[in-house]
mmCIF file of C-alpha atoms in Angstrom:
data_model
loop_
_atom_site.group_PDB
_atom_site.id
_atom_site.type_symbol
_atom_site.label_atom_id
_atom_site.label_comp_id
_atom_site.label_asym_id
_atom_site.label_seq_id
_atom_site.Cartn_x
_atom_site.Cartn_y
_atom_site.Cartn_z
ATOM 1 C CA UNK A 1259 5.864 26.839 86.788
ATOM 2 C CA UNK A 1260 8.097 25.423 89.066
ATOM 3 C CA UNK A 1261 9.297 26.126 92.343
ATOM 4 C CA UNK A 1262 11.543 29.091 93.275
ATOM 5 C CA UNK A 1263 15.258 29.302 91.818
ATOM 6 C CA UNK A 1264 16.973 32.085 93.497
ATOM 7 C CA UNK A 1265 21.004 33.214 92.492
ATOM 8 C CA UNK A 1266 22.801 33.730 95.586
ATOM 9 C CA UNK A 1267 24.396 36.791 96.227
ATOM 10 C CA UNK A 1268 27.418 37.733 94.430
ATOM 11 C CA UNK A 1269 30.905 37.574 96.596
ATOM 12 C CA UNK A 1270 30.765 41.191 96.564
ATOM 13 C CA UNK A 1271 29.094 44.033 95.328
ATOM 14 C CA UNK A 1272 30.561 44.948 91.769
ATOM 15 C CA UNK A 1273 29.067 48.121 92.092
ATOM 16 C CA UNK A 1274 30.536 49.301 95.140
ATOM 17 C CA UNK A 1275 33.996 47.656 94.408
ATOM 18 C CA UNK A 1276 34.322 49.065 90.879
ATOM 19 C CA UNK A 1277 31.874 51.948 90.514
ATOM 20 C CA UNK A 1278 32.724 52.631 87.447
ATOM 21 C CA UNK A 1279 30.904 50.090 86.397
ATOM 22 C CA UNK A 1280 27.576 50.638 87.830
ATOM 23 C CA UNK A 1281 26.306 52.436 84.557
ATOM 24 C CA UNK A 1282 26.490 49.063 82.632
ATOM 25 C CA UNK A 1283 24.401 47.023 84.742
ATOM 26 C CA UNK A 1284 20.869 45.781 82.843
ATOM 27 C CA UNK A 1285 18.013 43.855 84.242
ATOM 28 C CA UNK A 1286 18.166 40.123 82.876
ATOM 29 C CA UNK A 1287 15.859 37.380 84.043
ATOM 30 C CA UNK A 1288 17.432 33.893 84.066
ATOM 31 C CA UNK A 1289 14.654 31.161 83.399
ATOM 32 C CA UNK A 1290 15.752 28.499 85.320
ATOM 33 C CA UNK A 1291 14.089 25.337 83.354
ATOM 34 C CA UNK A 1292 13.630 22.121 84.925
ATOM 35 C CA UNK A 1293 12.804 18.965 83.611
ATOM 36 C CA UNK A 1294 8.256 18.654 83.637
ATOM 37 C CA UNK A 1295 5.708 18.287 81.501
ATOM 38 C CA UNK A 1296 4.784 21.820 80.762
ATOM 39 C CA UNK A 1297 0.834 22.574 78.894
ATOM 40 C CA UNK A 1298 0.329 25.099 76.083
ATOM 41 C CA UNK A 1299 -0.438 27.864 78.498
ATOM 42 C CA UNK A 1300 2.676 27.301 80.240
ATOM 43 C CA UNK A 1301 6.213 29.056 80.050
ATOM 44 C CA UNK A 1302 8.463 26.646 78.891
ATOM 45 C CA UNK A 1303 10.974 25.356 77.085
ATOM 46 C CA UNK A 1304 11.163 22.456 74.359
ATOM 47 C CA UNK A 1305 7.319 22.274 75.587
ATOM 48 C CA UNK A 1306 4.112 22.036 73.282
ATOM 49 C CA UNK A 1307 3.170 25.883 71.812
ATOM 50 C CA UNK A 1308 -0.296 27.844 72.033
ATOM 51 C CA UNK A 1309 -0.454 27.309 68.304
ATOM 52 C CA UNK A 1310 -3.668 28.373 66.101
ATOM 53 C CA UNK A 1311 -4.364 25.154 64.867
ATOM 54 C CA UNK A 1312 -5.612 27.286 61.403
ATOM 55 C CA UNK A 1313 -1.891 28.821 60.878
ATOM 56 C CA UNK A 1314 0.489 26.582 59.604
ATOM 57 C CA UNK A 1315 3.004 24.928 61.238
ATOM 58 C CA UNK A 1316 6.593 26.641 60.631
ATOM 59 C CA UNK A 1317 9.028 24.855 58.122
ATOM 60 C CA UNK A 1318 12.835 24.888 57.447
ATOM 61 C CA UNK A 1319 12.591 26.334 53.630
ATOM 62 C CA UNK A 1320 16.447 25.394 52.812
ATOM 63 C CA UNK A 1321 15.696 21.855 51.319
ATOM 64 C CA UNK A 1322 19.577 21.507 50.028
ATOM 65 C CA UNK A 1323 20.910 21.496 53.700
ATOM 66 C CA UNK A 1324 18.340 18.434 55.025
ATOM 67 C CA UNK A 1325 20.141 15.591 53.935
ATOM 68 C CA UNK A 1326 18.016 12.614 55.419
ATOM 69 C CA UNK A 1327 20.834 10.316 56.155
ATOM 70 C CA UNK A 1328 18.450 7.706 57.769
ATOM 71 C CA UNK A 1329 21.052 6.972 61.015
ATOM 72 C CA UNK A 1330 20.406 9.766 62.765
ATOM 73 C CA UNK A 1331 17.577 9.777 65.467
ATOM 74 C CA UNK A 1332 14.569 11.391 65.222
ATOM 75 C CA UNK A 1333 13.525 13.618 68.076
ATOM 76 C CA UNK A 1334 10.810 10.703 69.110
ATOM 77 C CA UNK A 1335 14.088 8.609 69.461
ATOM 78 C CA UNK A 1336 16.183 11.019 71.216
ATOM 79 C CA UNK A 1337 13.618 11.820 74.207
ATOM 80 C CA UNK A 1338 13.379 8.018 74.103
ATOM 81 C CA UNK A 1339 17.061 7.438 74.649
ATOM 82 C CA UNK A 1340 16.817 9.960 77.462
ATOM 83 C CA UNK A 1341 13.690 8.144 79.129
ATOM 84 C CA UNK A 1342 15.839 5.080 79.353
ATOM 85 C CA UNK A 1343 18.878 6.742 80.283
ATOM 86 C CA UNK A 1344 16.963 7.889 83.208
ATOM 87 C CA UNK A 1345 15.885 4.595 84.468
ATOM 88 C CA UNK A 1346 18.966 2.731 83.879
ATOM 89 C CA UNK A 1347 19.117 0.428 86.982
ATOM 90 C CA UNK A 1348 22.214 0.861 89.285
ATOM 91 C CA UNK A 1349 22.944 -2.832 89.226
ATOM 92 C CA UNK A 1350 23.869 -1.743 85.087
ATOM 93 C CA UNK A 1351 20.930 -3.742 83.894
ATOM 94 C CA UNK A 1352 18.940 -2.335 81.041
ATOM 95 C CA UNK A 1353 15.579 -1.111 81.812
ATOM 96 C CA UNK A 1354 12.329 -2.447 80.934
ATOM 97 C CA UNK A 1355 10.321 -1.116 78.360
ATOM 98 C CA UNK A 1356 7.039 -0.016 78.430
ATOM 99 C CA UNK A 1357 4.389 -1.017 75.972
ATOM 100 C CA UNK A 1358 4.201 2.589 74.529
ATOM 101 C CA UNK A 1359 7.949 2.189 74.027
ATOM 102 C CA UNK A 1360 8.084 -0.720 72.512
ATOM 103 C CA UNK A 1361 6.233 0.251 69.624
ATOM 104 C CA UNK A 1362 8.167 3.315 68.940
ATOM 105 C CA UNK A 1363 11.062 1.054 68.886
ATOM 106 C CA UNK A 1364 9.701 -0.456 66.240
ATOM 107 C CA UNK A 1365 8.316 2.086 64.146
ATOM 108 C CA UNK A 1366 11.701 3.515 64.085
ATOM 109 C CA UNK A 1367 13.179 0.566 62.800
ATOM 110 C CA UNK A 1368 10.738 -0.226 60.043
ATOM 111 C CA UNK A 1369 11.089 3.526 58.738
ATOM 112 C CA UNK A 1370 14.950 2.909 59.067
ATOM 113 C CA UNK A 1371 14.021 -0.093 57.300
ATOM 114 C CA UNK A 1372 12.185 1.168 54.801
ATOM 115 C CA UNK A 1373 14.888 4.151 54.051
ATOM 116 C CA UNK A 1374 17.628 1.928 53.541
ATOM 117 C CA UNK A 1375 15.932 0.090 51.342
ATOM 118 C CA UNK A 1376 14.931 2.922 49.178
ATOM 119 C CA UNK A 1377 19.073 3.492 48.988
ATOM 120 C CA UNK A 1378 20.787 7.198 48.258
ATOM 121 C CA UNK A 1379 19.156 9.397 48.083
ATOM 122 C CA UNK A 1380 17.003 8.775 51.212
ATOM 123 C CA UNK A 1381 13.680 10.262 51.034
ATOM 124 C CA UNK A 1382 13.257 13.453 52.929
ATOM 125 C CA UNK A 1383 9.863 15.632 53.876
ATOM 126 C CA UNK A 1384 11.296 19.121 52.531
ATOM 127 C CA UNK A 1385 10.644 21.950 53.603
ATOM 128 C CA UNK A 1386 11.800 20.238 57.510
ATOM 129 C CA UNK A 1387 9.250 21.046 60.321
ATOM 130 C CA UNK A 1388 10.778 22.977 62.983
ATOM 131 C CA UNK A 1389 11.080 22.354 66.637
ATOM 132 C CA UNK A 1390 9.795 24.332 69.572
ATOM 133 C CA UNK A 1391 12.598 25.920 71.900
ATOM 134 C CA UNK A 1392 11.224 28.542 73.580
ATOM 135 C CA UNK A 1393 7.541 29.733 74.565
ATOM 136 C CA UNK A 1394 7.458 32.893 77.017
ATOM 137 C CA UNK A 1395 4.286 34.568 78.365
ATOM 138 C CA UNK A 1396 4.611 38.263 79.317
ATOM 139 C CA UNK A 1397 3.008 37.426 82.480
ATOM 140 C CA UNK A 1398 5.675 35.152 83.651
ATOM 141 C CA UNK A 1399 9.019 36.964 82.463
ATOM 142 C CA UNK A 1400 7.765 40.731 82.269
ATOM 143 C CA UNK A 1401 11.197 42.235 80.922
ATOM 144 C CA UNK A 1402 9.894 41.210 77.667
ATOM 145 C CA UNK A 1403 8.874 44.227 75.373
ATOM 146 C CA UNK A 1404 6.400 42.691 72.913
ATOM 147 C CA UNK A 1405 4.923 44.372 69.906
ATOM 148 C CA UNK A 1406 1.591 45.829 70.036
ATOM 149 C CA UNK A 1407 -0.348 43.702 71.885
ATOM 150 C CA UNK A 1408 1.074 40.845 71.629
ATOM 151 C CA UNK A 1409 1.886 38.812 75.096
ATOM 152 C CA UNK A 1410 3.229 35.699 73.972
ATOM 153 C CA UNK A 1411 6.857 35.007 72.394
ATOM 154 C CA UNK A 1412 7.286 31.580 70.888
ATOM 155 C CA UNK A 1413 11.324 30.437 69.269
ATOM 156 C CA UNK A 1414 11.832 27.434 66.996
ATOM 157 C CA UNK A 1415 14.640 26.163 64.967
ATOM 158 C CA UNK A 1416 15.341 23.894 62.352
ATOM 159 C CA UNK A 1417 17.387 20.878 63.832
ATOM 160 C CA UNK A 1418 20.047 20.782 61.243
ATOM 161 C CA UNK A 1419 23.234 23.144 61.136
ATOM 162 C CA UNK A 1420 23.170 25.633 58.777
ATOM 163 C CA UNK A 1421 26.018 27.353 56.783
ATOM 164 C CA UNK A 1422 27.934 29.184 57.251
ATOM 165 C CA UNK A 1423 28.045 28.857 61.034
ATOM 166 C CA UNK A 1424 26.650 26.058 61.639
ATOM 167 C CA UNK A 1425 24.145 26.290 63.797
ATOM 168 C CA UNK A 1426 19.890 25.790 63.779
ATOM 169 C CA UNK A 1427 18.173 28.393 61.187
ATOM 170 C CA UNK A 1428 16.137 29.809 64.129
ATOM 171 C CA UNK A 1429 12.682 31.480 64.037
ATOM 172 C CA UNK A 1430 10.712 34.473 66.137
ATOM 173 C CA UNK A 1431 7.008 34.926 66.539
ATOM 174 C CA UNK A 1432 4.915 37.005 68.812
ATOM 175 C CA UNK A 1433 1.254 36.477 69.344
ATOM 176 C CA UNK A 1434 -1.831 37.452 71.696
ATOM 177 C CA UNK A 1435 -2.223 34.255 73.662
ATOM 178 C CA UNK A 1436 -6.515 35.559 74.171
ATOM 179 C CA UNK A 1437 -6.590 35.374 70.310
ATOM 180 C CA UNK A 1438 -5.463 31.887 69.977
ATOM 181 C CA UNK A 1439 -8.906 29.739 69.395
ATOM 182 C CA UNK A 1440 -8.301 25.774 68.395
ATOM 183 C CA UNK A 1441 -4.971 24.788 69.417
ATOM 184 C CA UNK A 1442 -3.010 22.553 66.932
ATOM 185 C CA UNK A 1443 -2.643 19.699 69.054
ATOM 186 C CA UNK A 1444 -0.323 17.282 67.161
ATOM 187 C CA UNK A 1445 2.365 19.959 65.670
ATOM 188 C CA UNK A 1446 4.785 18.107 63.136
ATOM 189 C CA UNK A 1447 8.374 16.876 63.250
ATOM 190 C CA UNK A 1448 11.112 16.322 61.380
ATOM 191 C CA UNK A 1449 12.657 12.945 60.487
ATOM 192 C CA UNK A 1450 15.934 13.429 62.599
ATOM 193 C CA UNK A 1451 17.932 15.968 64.194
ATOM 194 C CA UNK A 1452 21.703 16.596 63.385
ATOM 195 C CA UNK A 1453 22.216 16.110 66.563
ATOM 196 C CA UNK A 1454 20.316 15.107 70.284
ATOM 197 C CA UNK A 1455 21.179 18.545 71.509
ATOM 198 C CA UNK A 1456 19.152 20.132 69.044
ATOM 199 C CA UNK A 1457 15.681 18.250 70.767
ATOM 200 C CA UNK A 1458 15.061 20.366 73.750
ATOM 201 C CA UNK A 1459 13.871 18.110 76.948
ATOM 202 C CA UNK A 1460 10.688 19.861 77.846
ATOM 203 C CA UNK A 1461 10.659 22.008 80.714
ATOM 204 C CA UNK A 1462 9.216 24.035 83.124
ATOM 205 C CA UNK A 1463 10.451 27.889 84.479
ATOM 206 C CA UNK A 1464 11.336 29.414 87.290
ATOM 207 C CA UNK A 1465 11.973 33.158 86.024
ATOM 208 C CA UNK A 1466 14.228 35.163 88.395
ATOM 209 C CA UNK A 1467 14.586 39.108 87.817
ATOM 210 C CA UNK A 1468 18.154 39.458 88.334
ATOM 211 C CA UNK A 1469 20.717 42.674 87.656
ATOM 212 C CA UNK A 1470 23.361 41.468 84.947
ATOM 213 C CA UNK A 1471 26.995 43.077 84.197
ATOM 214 C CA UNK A 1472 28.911 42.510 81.206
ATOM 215 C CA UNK A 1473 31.525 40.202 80.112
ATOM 216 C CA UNK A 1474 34.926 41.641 80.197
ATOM 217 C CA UNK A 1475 35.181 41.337 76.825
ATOM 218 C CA UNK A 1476 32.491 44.103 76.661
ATOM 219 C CA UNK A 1477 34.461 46.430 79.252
ATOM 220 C CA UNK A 1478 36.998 49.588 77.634
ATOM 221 C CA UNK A 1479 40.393 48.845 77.745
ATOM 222 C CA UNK A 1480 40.068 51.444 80.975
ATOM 223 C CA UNK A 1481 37.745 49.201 82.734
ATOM 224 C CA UNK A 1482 39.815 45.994 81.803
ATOM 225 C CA UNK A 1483 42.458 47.412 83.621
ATOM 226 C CA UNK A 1484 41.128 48.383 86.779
ATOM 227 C CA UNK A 1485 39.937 44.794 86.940
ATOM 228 C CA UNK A 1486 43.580 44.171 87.245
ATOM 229 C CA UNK A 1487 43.993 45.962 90.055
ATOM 230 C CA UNK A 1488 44.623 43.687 93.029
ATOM 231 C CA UNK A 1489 44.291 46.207 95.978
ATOM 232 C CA UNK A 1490 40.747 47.313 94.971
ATOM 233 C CA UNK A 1491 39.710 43.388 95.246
ATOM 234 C CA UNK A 1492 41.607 42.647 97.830
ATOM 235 C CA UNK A 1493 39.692 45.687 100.406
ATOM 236 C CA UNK A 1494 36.788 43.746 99.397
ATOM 237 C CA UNK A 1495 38.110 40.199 100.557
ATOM 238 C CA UNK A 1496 38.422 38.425 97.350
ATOM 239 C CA UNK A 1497 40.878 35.647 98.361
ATOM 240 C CA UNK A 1498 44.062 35.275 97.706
ATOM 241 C CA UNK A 1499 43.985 32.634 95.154
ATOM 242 C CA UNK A 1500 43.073 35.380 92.478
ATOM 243 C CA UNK A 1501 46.043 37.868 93.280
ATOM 244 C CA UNK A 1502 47.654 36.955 90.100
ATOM 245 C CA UNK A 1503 44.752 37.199 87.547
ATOM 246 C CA UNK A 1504 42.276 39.330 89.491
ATOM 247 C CA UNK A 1505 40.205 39.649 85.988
ATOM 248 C CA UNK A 1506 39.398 36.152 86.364
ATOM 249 C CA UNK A 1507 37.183 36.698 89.613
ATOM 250 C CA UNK A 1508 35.300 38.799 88.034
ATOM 251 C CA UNK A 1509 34.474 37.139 84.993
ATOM 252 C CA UNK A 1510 33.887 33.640 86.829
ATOM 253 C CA UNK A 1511 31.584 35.050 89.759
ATOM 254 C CA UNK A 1512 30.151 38.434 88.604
ATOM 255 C CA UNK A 1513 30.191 39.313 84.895
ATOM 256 C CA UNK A 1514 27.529 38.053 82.316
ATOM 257 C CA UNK A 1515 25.198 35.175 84.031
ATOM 258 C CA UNK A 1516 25.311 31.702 82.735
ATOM 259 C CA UNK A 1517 21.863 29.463 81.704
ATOM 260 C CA UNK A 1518 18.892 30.629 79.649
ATOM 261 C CA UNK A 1519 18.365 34.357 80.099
ATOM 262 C CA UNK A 1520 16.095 37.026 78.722
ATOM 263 C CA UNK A 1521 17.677 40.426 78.431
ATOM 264 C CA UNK A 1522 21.088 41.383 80.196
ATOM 265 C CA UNK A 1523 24.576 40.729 78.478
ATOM 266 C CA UNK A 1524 25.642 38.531 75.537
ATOM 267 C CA UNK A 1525 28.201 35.832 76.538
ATOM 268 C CA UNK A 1526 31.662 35.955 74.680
ATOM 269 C CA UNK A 1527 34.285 33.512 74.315
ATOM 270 C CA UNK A 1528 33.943 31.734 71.059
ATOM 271 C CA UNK A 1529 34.878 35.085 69.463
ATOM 272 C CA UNK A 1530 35.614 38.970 70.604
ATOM 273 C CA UNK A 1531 32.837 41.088 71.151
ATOM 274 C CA UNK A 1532 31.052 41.693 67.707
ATOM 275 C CA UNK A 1533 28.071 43.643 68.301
ATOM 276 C CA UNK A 1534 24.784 42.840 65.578
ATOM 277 C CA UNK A 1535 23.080 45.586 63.300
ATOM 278 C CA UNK A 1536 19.530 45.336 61.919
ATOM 279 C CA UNK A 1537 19.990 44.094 58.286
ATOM 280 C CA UNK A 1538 16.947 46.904 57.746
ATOM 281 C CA UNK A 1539 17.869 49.852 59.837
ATOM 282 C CA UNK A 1540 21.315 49.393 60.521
ATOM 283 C CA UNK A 1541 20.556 50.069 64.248
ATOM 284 C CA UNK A 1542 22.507 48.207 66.759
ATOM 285 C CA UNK A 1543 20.092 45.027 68.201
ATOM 286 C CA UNK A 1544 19.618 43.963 71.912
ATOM 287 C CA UNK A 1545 19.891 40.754 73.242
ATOM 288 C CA UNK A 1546 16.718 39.324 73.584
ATOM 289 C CA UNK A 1547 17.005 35.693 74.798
ATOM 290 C CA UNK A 1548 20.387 33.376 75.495
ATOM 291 C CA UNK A 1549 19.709 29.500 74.474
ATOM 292 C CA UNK A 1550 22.403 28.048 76.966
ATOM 293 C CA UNK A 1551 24.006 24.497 76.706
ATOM 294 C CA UNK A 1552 24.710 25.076 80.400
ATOM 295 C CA UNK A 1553 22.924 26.465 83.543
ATOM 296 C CA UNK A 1554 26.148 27.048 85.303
ATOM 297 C CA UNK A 1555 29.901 26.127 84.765
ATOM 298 C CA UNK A 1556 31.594 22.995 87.033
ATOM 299 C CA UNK A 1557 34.636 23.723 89.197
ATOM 300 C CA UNK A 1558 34.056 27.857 90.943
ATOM 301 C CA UNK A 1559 31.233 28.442 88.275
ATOM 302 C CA UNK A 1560 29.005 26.491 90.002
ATOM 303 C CA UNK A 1561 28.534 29.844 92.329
ATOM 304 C CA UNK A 1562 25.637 30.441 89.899
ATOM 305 C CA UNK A 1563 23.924 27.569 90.694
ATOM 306 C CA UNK A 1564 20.418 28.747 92.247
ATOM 307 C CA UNK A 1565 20.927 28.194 96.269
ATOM 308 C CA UNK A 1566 18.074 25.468 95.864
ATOM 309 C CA UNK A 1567 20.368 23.846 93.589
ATOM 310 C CA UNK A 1568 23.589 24.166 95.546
ATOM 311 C CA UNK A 1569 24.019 20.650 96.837
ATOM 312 C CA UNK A 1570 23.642 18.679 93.542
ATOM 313 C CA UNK A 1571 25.898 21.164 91.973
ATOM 314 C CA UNK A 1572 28.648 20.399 93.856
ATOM 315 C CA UNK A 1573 28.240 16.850 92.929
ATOM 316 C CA UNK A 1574 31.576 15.896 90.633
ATOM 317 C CA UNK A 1575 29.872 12.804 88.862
ATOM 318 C CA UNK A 1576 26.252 12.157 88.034
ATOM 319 C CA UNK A 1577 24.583 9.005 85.634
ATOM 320 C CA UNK A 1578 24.385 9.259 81.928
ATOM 321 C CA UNK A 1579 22.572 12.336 81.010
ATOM 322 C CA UNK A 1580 21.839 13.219 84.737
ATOM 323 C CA UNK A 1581 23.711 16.381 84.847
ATOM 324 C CA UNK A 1582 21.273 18.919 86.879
ATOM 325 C CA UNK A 1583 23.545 21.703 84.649
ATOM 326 C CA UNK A 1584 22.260 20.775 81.654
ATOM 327 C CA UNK A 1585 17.868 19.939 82.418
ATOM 328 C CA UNK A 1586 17.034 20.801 78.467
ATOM 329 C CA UNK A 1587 19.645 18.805 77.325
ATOM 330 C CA UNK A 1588 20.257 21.400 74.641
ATOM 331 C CA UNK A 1589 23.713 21.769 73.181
ATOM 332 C CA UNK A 1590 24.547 24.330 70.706
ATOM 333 C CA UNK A 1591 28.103 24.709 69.193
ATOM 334 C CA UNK A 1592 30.828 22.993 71.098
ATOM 335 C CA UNK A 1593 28.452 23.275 74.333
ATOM 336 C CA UNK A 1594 28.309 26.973 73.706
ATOM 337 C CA UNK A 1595 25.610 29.092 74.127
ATOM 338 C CA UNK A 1596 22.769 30.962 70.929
ATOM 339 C CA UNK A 1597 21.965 34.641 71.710
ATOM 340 C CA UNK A 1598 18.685 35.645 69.885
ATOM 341 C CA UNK A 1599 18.865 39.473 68.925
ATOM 342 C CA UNK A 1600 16.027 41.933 67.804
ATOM 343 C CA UNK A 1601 16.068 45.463 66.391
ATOM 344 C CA UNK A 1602 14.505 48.201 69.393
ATOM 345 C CA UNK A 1603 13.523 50.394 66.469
ATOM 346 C CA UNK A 1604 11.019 47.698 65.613
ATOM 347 C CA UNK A 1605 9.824 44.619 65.911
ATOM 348 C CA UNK A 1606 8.984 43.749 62.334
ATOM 349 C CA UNK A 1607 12.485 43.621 61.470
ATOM 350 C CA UNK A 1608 14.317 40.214 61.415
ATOM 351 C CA UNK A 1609 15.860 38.659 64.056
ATOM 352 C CA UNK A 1610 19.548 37.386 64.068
ATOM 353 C CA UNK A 1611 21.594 35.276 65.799
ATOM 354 C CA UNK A 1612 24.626 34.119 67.183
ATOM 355 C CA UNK A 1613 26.731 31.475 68.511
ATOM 356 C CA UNK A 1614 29.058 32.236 71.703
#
């Protein structure tokens, strides 16, 4: 785990400005990931999993959709690209290589080699191995509500969009970390990825217990309007500069946190509020984890940067790939954020999800 993240306090109290909306608040915890080099017993994200190296590995089943185009890079490729990126010399000259990366270099360009040569249609491994996102231990973010007794909640995806939304094809497992004996230690991977911001940089958590409001979007018409109403902000001393669209204060600085978050509110944007139902049950699902592009918006949003954070986020430019907003280097939808749902009426029931 890393070190401490903390979310500074709100501008005001939402609760004691608007009342009214005190009944909606839900405990989240955002995750906080940093860039590190995370074990299998550690929280993470885009880290190795506490995998039973007798269960197999999961695979991407829709074989029609993995179209091995041999030009994109495989994830090997992408975390190499970062590496470099990383170490790219002020001056602007390239970085050296290391041994290690030279012969990945390589390797990639004799299997690029080799595909090519083989002409349409390339070869592809189908069913595609999927990639880890997301490995949680009840110990670290306790807001989790596991089945049985289970401690242990571990999200992959399939790193090619799927129809029709065009996103990863996502999967959910729990597990009891104590019954995990041999741990598979060299997991498989998939050729390429549609896209770099489907390889998750691994990282390390900081899990923060924080109280989350909703998105506007989510608020009655009732509540929407007394967001518009200037006088109540203004007794709290919201400045001036949102007198005119009063809404927008709270929807930049106190509804619906940004970054990777377990629990709390779904974010909106992409679409109105469209709330999911178990394909079993027909109850309505919870949000169970948000799979964010960013940690925290540029220009006011940066207000969610964690106060440990504050300085670099109020840095306008950064190098190549740099970005402290973005440490997994995930990017889902047009830099939008997943939302992973489950059924509370139980946990055997498939997950869904959804871009936003």
């Amino acid at each position: 785990m890393v070190t401490v993240r903390t979310t500074p306090p709100r501008p005001v109290d939402v609760s004691a400005v608007f009342p009214e909306l005190a009944f909606l608040a839900r405990p989240a915890m955002r995750l906080h990931p940093r860039p590190g080099t995370p074990s299998v017993t550690d929280s993470s994200v885009g880290g190795p999993l506490l995998w039973p190296a007798g269960e197999p590995w999961p695979h991407c089943d829709d074989a029609y959709l993995h179209v091995d185009t041999g030009f994109r890079q495989s994830p090997a490729e992408v975390r190499l690209h970062r590496r470099l990126q990383s170490r790219w010399r002020a001056d602007g000259r390239r970085p050296v290589f290391t041994p290690e990366e030279d012969a990945l270099k390589e390797r990639s360009a004799a299997e690029l080699a080799e595909r090519l040569e083989a002409g349409p249609p390339y070869p592809c491994e189908c069913p595609v191995p999927m990639l880890p996102v997301a490995q949680l231990f009840l110990r670290d973010v306790p807001l989790l509500r596991p089945p049985g007794q289970a401690d242990l909640l571990q999200i992959l995806w399939c790193p090619y969009e799927h129809e029709p939304d065009d996103k990863p094809a996502t999967a959910l497992f729990w597990r009891s970390a104590a019954k995990v004996g041999d741990i598979l230690t060299t997991p498989p991977e998939p050729y390429e990825a549609d896209y770099p911001g489907y390889v998750p940089e691994p990282c390390v958590l900081a899990p923060e217990a924080i109280t989350d409001f909703p998105n506007s979007l989510d608020l009655s018409p009732q509540l929407q309007r007394a967001l518009e109403d200037w006088d109540r902000w203004q007794a709290a001393g919201v400045d001036s500069s949102y007198a005119r669209y009063p809404r927008e204060f709270y929807s930049i600085h106190l509804g619906n946190a940004p970054g990777w978050k377990v629990g709390g509110w779904p974010p909106w944007g992409r679409t109105d509020p469209s709330p999911r139902y178990c394909a079993v049950c027909n109850v309505q699902m919870l949000p169970l984890l948000t799979i964010a592009s960013w940690e925290w918006d540029g220009g006011e949003g940066h207000s969610w940067a964690p106060q440990e954070d504050q300085a670099v986020a109020l840095v306008r430019s950064h190098r190549a790939g740099q970005d402290p907003a973005q440490p997994t280097r995930v990017e889902v939808g047009s830099t939008d954020n997943m939302q992973i749902y489950v059924c509370p009426a139980s946990p055997d029931h498939p997950h869904t999800d959804l871009i936003q």
